[in-house]
Every structure is written in C-alpha cells, then in structure tokens.
GROMACS .gro file of C-alpha atoms in nm:
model
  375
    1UNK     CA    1  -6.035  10.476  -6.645
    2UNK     CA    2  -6.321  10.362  -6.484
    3UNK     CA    3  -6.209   9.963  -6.494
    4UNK     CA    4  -5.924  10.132  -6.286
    5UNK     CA    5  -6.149  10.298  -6.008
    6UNK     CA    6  -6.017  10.054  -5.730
    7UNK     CA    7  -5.688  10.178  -5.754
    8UNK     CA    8  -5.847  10.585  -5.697
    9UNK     CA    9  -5.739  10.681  -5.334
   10UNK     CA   10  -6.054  10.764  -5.138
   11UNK     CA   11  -5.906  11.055  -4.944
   12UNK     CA   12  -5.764  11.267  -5.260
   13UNK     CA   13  -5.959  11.121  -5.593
   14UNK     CA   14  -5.558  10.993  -5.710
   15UNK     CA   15  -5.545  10.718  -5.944
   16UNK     CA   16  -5.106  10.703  -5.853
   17UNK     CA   17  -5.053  10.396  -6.070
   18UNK     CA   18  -5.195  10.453  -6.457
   19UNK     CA   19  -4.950  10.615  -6.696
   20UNK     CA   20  -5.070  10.978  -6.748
   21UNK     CA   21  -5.234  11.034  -7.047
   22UNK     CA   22  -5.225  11.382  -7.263
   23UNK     CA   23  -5.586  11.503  -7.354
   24UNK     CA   24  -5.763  11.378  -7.646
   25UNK     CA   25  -5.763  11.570  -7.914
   26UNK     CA   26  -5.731  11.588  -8.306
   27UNK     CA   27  -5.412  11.729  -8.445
   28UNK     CA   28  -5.298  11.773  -8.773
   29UNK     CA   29  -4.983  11.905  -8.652
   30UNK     CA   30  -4.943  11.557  -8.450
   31UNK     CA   31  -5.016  11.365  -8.715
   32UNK     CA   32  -4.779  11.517  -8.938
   33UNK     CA   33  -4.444  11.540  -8.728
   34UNK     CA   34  -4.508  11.134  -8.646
   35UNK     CA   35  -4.226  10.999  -8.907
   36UNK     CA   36  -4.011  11.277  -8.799
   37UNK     CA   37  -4.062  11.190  -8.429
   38UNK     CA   38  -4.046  10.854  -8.494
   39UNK     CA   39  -3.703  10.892  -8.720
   40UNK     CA   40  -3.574  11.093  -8.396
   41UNK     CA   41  -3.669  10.839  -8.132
   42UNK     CA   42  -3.481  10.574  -8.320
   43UNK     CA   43  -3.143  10.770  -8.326
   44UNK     CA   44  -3.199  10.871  -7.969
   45UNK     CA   45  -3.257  10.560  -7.888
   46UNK     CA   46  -2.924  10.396  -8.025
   47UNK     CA   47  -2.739  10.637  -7.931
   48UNK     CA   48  -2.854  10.555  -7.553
   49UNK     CA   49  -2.783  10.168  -7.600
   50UNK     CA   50  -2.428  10.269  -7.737
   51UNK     CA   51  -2.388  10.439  -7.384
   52UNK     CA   52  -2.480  10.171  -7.210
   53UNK     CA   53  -2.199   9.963  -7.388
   54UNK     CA   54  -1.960  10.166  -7.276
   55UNK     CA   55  -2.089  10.193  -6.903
   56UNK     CA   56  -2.013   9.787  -6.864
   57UNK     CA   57  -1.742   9.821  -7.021
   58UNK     CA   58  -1.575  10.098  -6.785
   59UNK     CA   59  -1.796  10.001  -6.511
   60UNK     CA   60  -1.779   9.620  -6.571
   61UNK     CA   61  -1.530   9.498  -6.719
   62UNK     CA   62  -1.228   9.775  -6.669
   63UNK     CA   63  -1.335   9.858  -6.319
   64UNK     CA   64  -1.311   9.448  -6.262
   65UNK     CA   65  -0.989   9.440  -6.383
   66UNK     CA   66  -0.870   9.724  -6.195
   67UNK     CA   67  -1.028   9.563  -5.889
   68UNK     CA   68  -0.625   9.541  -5.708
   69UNK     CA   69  -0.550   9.946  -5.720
   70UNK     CA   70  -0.916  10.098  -5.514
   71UNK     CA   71  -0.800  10.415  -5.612
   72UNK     CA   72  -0.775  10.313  -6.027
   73UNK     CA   73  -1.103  10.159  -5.983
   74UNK     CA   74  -1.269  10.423  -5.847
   75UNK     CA   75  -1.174  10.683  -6.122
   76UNK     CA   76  -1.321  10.465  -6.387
   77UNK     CA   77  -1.645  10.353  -6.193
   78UNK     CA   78  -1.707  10.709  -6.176
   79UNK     CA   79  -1.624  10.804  -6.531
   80UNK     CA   80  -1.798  10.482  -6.643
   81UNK     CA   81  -2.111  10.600  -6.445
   82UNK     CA   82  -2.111  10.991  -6.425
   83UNK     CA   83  -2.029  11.028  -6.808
   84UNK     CA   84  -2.265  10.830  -6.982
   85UNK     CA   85  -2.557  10.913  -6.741
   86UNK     CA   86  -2.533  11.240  -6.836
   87UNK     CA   87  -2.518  11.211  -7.195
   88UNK     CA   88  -2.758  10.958  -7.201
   89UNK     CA   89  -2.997  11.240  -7.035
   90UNK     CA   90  -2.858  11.523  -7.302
   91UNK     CA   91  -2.955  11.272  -7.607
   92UNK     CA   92  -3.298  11.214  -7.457
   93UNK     CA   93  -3.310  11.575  -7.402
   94UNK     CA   94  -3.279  11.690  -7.103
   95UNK     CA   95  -3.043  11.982  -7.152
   96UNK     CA   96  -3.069  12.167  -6.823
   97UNK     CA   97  -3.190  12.002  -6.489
   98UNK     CA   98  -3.187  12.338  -6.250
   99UNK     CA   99  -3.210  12.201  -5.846
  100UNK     CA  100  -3.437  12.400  -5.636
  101UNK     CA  101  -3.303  12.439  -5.287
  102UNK     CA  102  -3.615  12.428  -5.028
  103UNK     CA  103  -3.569  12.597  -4.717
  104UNK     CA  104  -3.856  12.431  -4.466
  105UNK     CA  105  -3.841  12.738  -4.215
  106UNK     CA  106  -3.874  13.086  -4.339
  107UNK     CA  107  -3.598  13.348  -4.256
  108UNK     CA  108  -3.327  13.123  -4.340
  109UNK     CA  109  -3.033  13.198  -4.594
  110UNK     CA  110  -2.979  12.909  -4.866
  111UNK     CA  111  -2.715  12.676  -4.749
  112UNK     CA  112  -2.426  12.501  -5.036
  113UNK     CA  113  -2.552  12.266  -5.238
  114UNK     CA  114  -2.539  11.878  -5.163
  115UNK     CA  115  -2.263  11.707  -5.043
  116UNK     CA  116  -2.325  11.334  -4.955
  117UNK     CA  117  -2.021  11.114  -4.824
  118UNK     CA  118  -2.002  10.796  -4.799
  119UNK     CA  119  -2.220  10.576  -4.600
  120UNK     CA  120  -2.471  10.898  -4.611
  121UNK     CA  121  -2.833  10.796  -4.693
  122UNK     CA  122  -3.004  11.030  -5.022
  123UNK     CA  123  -3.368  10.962  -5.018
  124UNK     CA  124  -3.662  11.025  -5.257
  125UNK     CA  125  -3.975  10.956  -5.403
  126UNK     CA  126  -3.941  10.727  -5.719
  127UNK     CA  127  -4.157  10.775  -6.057
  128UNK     CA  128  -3.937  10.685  -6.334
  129UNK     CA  129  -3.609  10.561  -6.390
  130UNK     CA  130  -3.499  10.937  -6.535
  131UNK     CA  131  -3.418  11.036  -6.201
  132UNK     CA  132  -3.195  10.677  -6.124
  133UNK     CA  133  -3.015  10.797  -6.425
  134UNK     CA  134  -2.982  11.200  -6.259
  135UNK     CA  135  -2.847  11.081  -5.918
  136UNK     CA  136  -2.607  10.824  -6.105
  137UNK     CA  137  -2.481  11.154  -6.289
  138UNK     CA  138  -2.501  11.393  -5.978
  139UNK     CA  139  -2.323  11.134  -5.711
  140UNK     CA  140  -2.226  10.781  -5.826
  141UNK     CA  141  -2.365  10.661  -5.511
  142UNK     CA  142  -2.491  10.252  -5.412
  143UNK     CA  143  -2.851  10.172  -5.508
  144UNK     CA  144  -3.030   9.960  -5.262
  145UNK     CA  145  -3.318   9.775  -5.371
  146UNK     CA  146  -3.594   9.643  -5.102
  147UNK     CA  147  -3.673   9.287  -5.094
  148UNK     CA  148  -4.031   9.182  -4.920
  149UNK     CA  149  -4.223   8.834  -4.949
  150UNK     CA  150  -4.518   8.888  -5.256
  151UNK     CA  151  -4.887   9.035  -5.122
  152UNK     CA  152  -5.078   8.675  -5.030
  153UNK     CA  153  -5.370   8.702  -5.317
  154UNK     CA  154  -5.686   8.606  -5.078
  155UNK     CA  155  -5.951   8.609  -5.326
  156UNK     CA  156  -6.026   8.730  -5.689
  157UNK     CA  157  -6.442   8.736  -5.558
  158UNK     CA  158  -6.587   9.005  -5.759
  159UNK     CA  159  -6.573   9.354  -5.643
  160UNK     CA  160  -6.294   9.269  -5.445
  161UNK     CA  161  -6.071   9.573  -5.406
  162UNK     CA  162  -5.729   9.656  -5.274
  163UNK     CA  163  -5.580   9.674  -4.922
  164UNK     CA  164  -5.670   9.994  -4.856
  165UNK     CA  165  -6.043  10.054  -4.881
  166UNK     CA  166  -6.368   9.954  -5.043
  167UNK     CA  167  -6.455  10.132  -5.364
  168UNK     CA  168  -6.735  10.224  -5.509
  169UNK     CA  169  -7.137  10.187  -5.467
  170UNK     CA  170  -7.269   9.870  -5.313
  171UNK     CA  171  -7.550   9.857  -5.532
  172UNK     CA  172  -7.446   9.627  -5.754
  173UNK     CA  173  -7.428   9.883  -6.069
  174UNK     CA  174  -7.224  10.150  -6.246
  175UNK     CA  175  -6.833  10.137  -6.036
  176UNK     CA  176  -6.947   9.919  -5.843
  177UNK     CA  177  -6.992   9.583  -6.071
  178UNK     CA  178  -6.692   9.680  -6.265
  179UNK     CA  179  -6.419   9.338  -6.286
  180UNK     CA  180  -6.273   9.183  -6.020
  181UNK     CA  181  -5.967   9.280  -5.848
  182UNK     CA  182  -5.761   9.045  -5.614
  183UNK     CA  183  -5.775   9.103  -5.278
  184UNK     CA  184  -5.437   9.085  -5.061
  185UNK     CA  185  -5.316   9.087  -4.736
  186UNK     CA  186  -5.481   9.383  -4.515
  187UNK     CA  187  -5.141   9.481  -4.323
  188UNK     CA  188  -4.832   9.604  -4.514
  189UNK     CA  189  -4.570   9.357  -4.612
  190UNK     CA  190  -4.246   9.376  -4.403
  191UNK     CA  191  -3.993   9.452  -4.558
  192UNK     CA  192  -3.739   9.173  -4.517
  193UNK     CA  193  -3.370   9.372  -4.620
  194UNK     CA  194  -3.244   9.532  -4.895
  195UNK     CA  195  -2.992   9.400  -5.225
  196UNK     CA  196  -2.701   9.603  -5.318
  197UNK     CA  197  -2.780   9.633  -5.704
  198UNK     CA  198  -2.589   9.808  -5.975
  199UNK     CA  199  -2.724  10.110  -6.241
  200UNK     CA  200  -2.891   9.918  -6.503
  201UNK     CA  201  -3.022   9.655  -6.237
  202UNK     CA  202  -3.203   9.948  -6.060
  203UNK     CA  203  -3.299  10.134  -6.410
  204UNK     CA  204  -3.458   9.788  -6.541
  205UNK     CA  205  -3.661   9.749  -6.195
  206UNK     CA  206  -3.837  10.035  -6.251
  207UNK     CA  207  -4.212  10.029  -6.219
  208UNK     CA  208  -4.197   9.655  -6.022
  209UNK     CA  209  -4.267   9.544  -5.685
  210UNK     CA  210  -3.998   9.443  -5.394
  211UNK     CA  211  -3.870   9.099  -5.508
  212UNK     CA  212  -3.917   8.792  -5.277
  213UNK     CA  213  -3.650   8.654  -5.099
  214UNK     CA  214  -3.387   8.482  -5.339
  215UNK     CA  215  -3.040   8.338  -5.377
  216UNK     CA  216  -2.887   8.724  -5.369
  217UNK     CA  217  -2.788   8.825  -5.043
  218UNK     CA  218  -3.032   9.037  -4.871
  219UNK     CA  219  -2.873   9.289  -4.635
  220UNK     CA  220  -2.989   9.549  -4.369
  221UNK     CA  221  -2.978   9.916  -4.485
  222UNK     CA  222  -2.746   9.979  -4.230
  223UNK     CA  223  -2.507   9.712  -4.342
  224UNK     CA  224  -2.505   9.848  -4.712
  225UNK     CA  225  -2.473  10.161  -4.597
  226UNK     CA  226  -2.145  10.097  -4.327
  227UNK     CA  227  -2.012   9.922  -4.629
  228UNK     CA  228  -2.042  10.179  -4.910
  229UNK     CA  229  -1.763  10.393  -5.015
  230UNK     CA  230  -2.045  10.590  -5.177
  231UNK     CA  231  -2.351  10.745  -5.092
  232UNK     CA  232  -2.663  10.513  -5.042
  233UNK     CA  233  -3.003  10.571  -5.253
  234UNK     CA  234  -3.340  10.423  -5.104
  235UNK     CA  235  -3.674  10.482  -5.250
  236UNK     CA  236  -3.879  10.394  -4.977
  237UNK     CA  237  -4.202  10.415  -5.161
  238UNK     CA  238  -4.049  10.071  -5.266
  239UNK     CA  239  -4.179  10.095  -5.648
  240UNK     CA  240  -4.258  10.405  -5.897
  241UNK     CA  241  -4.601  10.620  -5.851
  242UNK     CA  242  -4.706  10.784  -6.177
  243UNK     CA  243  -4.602  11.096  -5.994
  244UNK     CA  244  -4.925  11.260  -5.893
  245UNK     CA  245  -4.939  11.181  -5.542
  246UNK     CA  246  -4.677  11.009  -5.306
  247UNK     CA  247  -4.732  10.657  -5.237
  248UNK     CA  248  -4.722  10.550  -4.857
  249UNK     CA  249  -4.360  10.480  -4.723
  250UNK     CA  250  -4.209  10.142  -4.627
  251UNK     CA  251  -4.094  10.084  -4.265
  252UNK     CA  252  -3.750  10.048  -4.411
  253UNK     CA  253  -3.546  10.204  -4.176
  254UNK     CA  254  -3.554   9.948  -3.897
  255UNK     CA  255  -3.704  10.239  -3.644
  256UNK     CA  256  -3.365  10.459  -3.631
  257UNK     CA  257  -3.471  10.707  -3.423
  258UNK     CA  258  -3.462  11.110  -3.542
  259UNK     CA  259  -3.221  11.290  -3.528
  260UNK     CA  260  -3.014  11.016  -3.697
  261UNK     CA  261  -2.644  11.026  -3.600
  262UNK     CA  262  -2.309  10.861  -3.732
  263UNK     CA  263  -2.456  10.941  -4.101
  264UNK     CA  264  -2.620  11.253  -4.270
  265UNK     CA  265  -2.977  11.200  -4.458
  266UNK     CA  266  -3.043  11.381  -4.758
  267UNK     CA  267  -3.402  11.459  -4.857
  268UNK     CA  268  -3.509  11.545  -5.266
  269UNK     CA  269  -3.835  11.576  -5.443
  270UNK     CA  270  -3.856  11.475  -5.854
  271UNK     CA  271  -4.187  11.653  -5.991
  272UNK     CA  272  -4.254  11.579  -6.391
  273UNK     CA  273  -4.500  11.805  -6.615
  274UNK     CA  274  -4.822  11.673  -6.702
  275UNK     CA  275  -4.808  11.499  -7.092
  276UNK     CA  276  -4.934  11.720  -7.358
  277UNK     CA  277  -4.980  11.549  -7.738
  278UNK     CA  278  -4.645  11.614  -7.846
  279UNK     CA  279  -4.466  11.538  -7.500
  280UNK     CA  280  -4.506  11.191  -7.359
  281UNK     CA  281  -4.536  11.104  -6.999
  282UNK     CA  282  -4.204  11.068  -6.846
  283UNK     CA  283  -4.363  10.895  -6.523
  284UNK     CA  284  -4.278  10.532  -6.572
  285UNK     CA  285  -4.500  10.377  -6.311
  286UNK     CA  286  -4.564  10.023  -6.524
  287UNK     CA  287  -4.288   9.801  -6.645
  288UNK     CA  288  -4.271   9.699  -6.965
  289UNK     CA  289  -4.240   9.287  -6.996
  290UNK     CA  290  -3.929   9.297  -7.141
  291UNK     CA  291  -3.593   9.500  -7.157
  292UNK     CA  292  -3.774   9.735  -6.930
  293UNK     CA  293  -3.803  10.002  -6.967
  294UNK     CA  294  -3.663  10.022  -7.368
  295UNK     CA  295  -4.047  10.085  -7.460
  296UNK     CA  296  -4.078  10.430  -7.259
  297UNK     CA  297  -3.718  10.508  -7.330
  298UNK     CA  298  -3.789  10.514  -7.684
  299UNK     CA  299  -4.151  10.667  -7.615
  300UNK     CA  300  -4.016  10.962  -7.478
  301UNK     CA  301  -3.764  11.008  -7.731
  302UNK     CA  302  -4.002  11.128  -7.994
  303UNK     CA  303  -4.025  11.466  -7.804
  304UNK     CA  304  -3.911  11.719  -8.007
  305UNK     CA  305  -3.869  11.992  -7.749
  306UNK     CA  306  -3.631  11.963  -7.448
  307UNK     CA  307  -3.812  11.761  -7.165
  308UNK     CA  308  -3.851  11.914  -6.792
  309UNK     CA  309  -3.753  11.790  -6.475
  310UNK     CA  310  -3.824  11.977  -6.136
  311UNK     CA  311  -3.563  11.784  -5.871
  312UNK     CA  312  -3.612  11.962  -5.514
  313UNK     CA  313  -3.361  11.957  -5.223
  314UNK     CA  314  -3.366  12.001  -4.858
  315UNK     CA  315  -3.058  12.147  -4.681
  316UNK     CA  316  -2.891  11.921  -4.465
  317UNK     CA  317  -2.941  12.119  -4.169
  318UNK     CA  318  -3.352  12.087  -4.193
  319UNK     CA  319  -3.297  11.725  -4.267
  320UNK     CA  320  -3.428  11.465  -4.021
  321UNK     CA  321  -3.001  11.389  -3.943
  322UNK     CA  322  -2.963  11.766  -3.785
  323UNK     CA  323  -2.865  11.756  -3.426
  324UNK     CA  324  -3.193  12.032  -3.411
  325UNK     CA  325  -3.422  11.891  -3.587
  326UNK     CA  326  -3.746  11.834  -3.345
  327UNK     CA  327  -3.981  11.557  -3.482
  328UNK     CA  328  -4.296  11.678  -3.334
  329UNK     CA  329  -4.265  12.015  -3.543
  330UNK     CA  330  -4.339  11.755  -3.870
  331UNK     CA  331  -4.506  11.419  -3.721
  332UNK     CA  332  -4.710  11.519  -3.379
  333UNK     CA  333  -4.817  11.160  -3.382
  334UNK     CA  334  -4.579  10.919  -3.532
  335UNK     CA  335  -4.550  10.576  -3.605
  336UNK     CA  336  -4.336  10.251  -3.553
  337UNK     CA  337  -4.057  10.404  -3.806
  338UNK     CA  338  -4.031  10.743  -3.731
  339UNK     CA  339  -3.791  10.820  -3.968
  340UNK     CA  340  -3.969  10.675  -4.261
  341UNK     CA  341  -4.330  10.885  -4.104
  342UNK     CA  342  -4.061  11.232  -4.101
  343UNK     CA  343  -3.909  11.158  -4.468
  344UNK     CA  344  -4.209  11.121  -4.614
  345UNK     CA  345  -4.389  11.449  -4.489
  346UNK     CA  346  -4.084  11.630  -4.546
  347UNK     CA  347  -4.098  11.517  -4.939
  348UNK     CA  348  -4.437  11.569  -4.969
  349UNK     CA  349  -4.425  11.906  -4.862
  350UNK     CA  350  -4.091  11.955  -5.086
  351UNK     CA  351  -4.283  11.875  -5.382
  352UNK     CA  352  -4.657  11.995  -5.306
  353UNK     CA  353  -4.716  11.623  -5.340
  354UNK     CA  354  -5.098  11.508  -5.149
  355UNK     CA  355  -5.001  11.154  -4.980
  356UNK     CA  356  -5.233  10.884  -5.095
  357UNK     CA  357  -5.300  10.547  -4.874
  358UNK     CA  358  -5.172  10.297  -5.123
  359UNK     CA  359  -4.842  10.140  -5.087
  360UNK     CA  360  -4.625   9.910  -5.296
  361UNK     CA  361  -4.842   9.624  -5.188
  362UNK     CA  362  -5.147   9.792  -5.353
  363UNK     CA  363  -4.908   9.839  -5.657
  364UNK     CA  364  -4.840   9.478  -5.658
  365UNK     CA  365  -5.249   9.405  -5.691
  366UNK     CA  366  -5.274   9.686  -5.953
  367UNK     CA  367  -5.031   9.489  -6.172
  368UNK     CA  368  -5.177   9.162  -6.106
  369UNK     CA  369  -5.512   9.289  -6.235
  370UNK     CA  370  -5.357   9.515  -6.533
  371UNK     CA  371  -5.167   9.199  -6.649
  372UNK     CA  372  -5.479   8.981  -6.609
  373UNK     CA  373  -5.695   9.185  -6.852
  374UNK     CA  374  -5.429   9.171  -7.125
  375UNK     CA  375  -5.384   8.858  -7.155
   0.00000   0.00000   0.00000
C-alpha cells in the first residue's frame, strides 16, 4: 500500500511489516464456502482455548504443586506443554510439519536430527506465533524475551520516514507527500537484557516490540541460559517480520565470540506460503489489541485444507558453536556482535530469505503510524 511506502526497504523493494494479502479477485466459490469456513473456525477455535485450559492447569497449577519432587515436575511441564502444542497445531491443521535438514557445504552426509540440552541456545527468525507453538511441541525449551528502552519519537514533520532511509521523491508529489511518519532515533536501540517468559506470555507477544524496562527482572542471555534446565529460544530479530525478508538482527549476544564454547547453538529457518483466497496469511507480523493474537488464530482457522509450514535446520556441526567453524567463510567483515552478524547470514541463506535494513526499532515506528491512522 502506497500510505505504507516508508516502511519498503530501499535495497530489495520489501514491505517486511504489512500482513500479506491474497490477490484480489471475485469468487463464487469463496463466497459460498464463507458460513462453512466460518462454522469451522469457531470449533477450531474452542477447541484451541480448551487446550490452553489444560496447559495452566498441568503447566500452572500441577507443575506448582509438584514444585518439591524436580523430577514430578518436570514430567508434567512437559506433558502440559508438548501435548497440547501439538494438538493445538493438528486442530488448526497442521497435520504434518516435515524438517528439512540444510547442509551449508556440499559433499557432506546428513547428520541426526536436533538434539538441544540444556543451557543450549535454538535460534530463529520469528513471523508468527505458529512456530512458538512448534518448538514448544518439538523441545519444551525457556523462551527469552528481549527488553530495550522504546525508539525516542523525534518528530512527526511530514514526510518524515523511518531510521533507515529517506523514501520516496522530493518533489513534493505522488510517494512523496503521502502522511507523516514519526521519525526515531537514527542508531539501533540497545538491547538492555532479556525476561524469562512462559508459552502463552511469548505466544501473546507476538507481533510487538521489546518492552521497556519494568518491575520483571531483566536478565543477561547468558544468565537465563546457565540457569535453564531446558533449551533457550531467542528471536533476535526481536519482533515478527511478515516473513518475506529477514529483519536486521539485535546485538543480543553481548559479543560472544564464534566458535561459541561451553554451549551448542542451533540454527532453523520457518518459511510460510504466500495467502491465496481460501488460505489466510499465517505471518502474524501485527498484534491484535487485545487477547493477541485470538483474531489471526481464528482467521486462519477458516482454512479448509491442511496449512504448510517449511521449518529448516542446520546441523550442529556447521553451526556457529563447531570447534571448525571459520567466521570469515560467512561474515568477511563483521560487526560488534559477531555472533548475531554469523546467525543471521546463516538463516538467511537457510531459508532463501533477502535481508532487509529495518530492525525492530523501525517496527516500533511502523506500529506507531498504523495505530495512528485507525484511530
């Protein structure tokens, strides 16, 4: 949308924050199957909520309880967790999710699949809450959430534009005089530490910025992740891209230099298809205001056919924590956190992704104008 062209990365022509849209087009078809899809979105829908009863109540309540016997505990946070994360996937309708092992260098023989211990870190790019929901299933690991100080607003002068560049003409027409966008800070936010947060904290945070510094403790990534009897999951692209190009990454790993070692670093890649008329977008790259994200949940649910995820994985031993791994082969030139420069070429190349400019600071301007025009 053309009110939207601000947000367009200059380098690839990516607008990474709008919802995708399915072409326009008149269907009868469409048009007919709505009550049914409608009918079908309801039951999927409560059928999802009933699952999430009875993850706090394993998870919450009976894993509390059993706080005195670790072992106890542990069996029902994982059956609390693994159980209705998968279901909840099944109802919406994602029957099979094959993984695609990527081998960087040709030549190689496929290694094992995954195996993250605890205290290991399992990173990704982030586009919807569907694939919070997948690694909850696959390995009941620790979220970690970043928290960052909000984007200074500057100015709100029209034809302002993002952080990252200057769009449009400067004539004064077409693009060019489209609404004003606010303005922030020209350097990326810092990001101050991460939160420990639970399943349906990270679910519901989909689509939103870092959150500013609060009463919750705020930890390093390397405390969370001594601490974890689990895997830990980081999203460094600190909030969800609609999933057509990946967003630039955070410094979030305090510089830890490459190879890592103590700890093993998993590397995956979650690709959705494009939306069609009778398949929604399962991208999820703007919150809804409330109970987010209920509205896309039940959005998605009036698919009729089984949905499509593509979740690529690197084998450990090509991962930036191999004793081998040489960081000039992927960043010739890096920057101040080399690790987060490596992970996200590495993912990009995973997924066939094009890297835009824009980071979760441009994200948080995006939503500050999108918000502003509906009001």
């Amino acid at each position: 949308m053309e009110k939207f062209s601000a947000f367009r990365d200059p380098g690839t022509g990516i607008q990474p924050f709008l919802a995708p849209v399915p072409p326009q087009e008149s269907d009868f078809f469409v048009t007919l199957l709505a009550p049914a899809r409608a009918l079908v979105a309801v039951l999927r829908t409560a059928m999802v909520v009933v699952l999430i009863l009875f993850h706090i109540l394993l998870v919450h309540v009976i894993g509390f309880l059993c706080r005195p016997v670790p072992p106890l505990q542990g069996l029902f946070l994982w059956l609390g967790t693994a159980l209705p994360a998968r279901l909840a996937l099944y109802v919406v309708g994602f029957w099979w999710m094959p993984i695609d092992l990527v081998v960087r260098k040709k030549g190689r023989l496929p290694e094992s699949r995954w195996n993250p211990q605890a205290g290991d870190l399992i990173v990704s790019n982030w586009s919807s809450w569907i694939e919070v929901l997948w690694l909850a299933y696959k390995y009941n690991p620790v979220f970690a959430l970043p928290v960052a100080n909000a984007p200074t607003v500057l100015s709100s002068a029209k034809g302002a534009s993002p952080i990252s560049y200057t769009p449009g003409r400067k004539t004064g027409t077409g693009s060019a005089a489209i609404s004003s966008v606010s303005r922030i800070s020209s350097s990326p936010e810092v990001v101050r530490g991460f939160r420990q947060v639970s399943l349906l904290e990270m679910i519901s945070s989909t689509g939103n910025t870092p959150s500013a510094i609060s009463s919750a403790p705020v930890r390093s990534l390397d405390d969370i992740r001594h601490s974890a009897r689990r895997p830990v999951v980081v999203f460094p692209e600190c909030t969800t891209s609609n999933g057509r190009g990946l967003l630039r990454f955070a410094d979030a790993f305090n510089g830890a230099s490459v190879p890592v070692k103590g700890y093993n670093i998993y590397l995956m890649c979650v690709r959705y298809d494009p939306p069609t008329s009778l398949q929604p977008s399962l991208s999820h790259s703007i919150p809804g205001a409330t109970l987010n994200p209920l509205r896309h949940l039940f959005k998605i649910s009036t698919s009729l056919s089984p949905q499509t995820i593509t979740i690529r994985q690197l084998p450990l031993s090509e991962s930036p924590s191999s004793q081998l791994f040489l960081v000039n082969e992927v960043v010739p030139e890096p920057r101040s956190d080399v690790l987060a420069e490596v992970c996200a070429v590495l993912i990009a190349r995973m997924g066939k992704m094009k890297r835009v400019g824009f980071g979760w600071e441009d994200k948080y301007a995006f939503l500050d104008f999108y918000r502003g025009r509906r009001r």
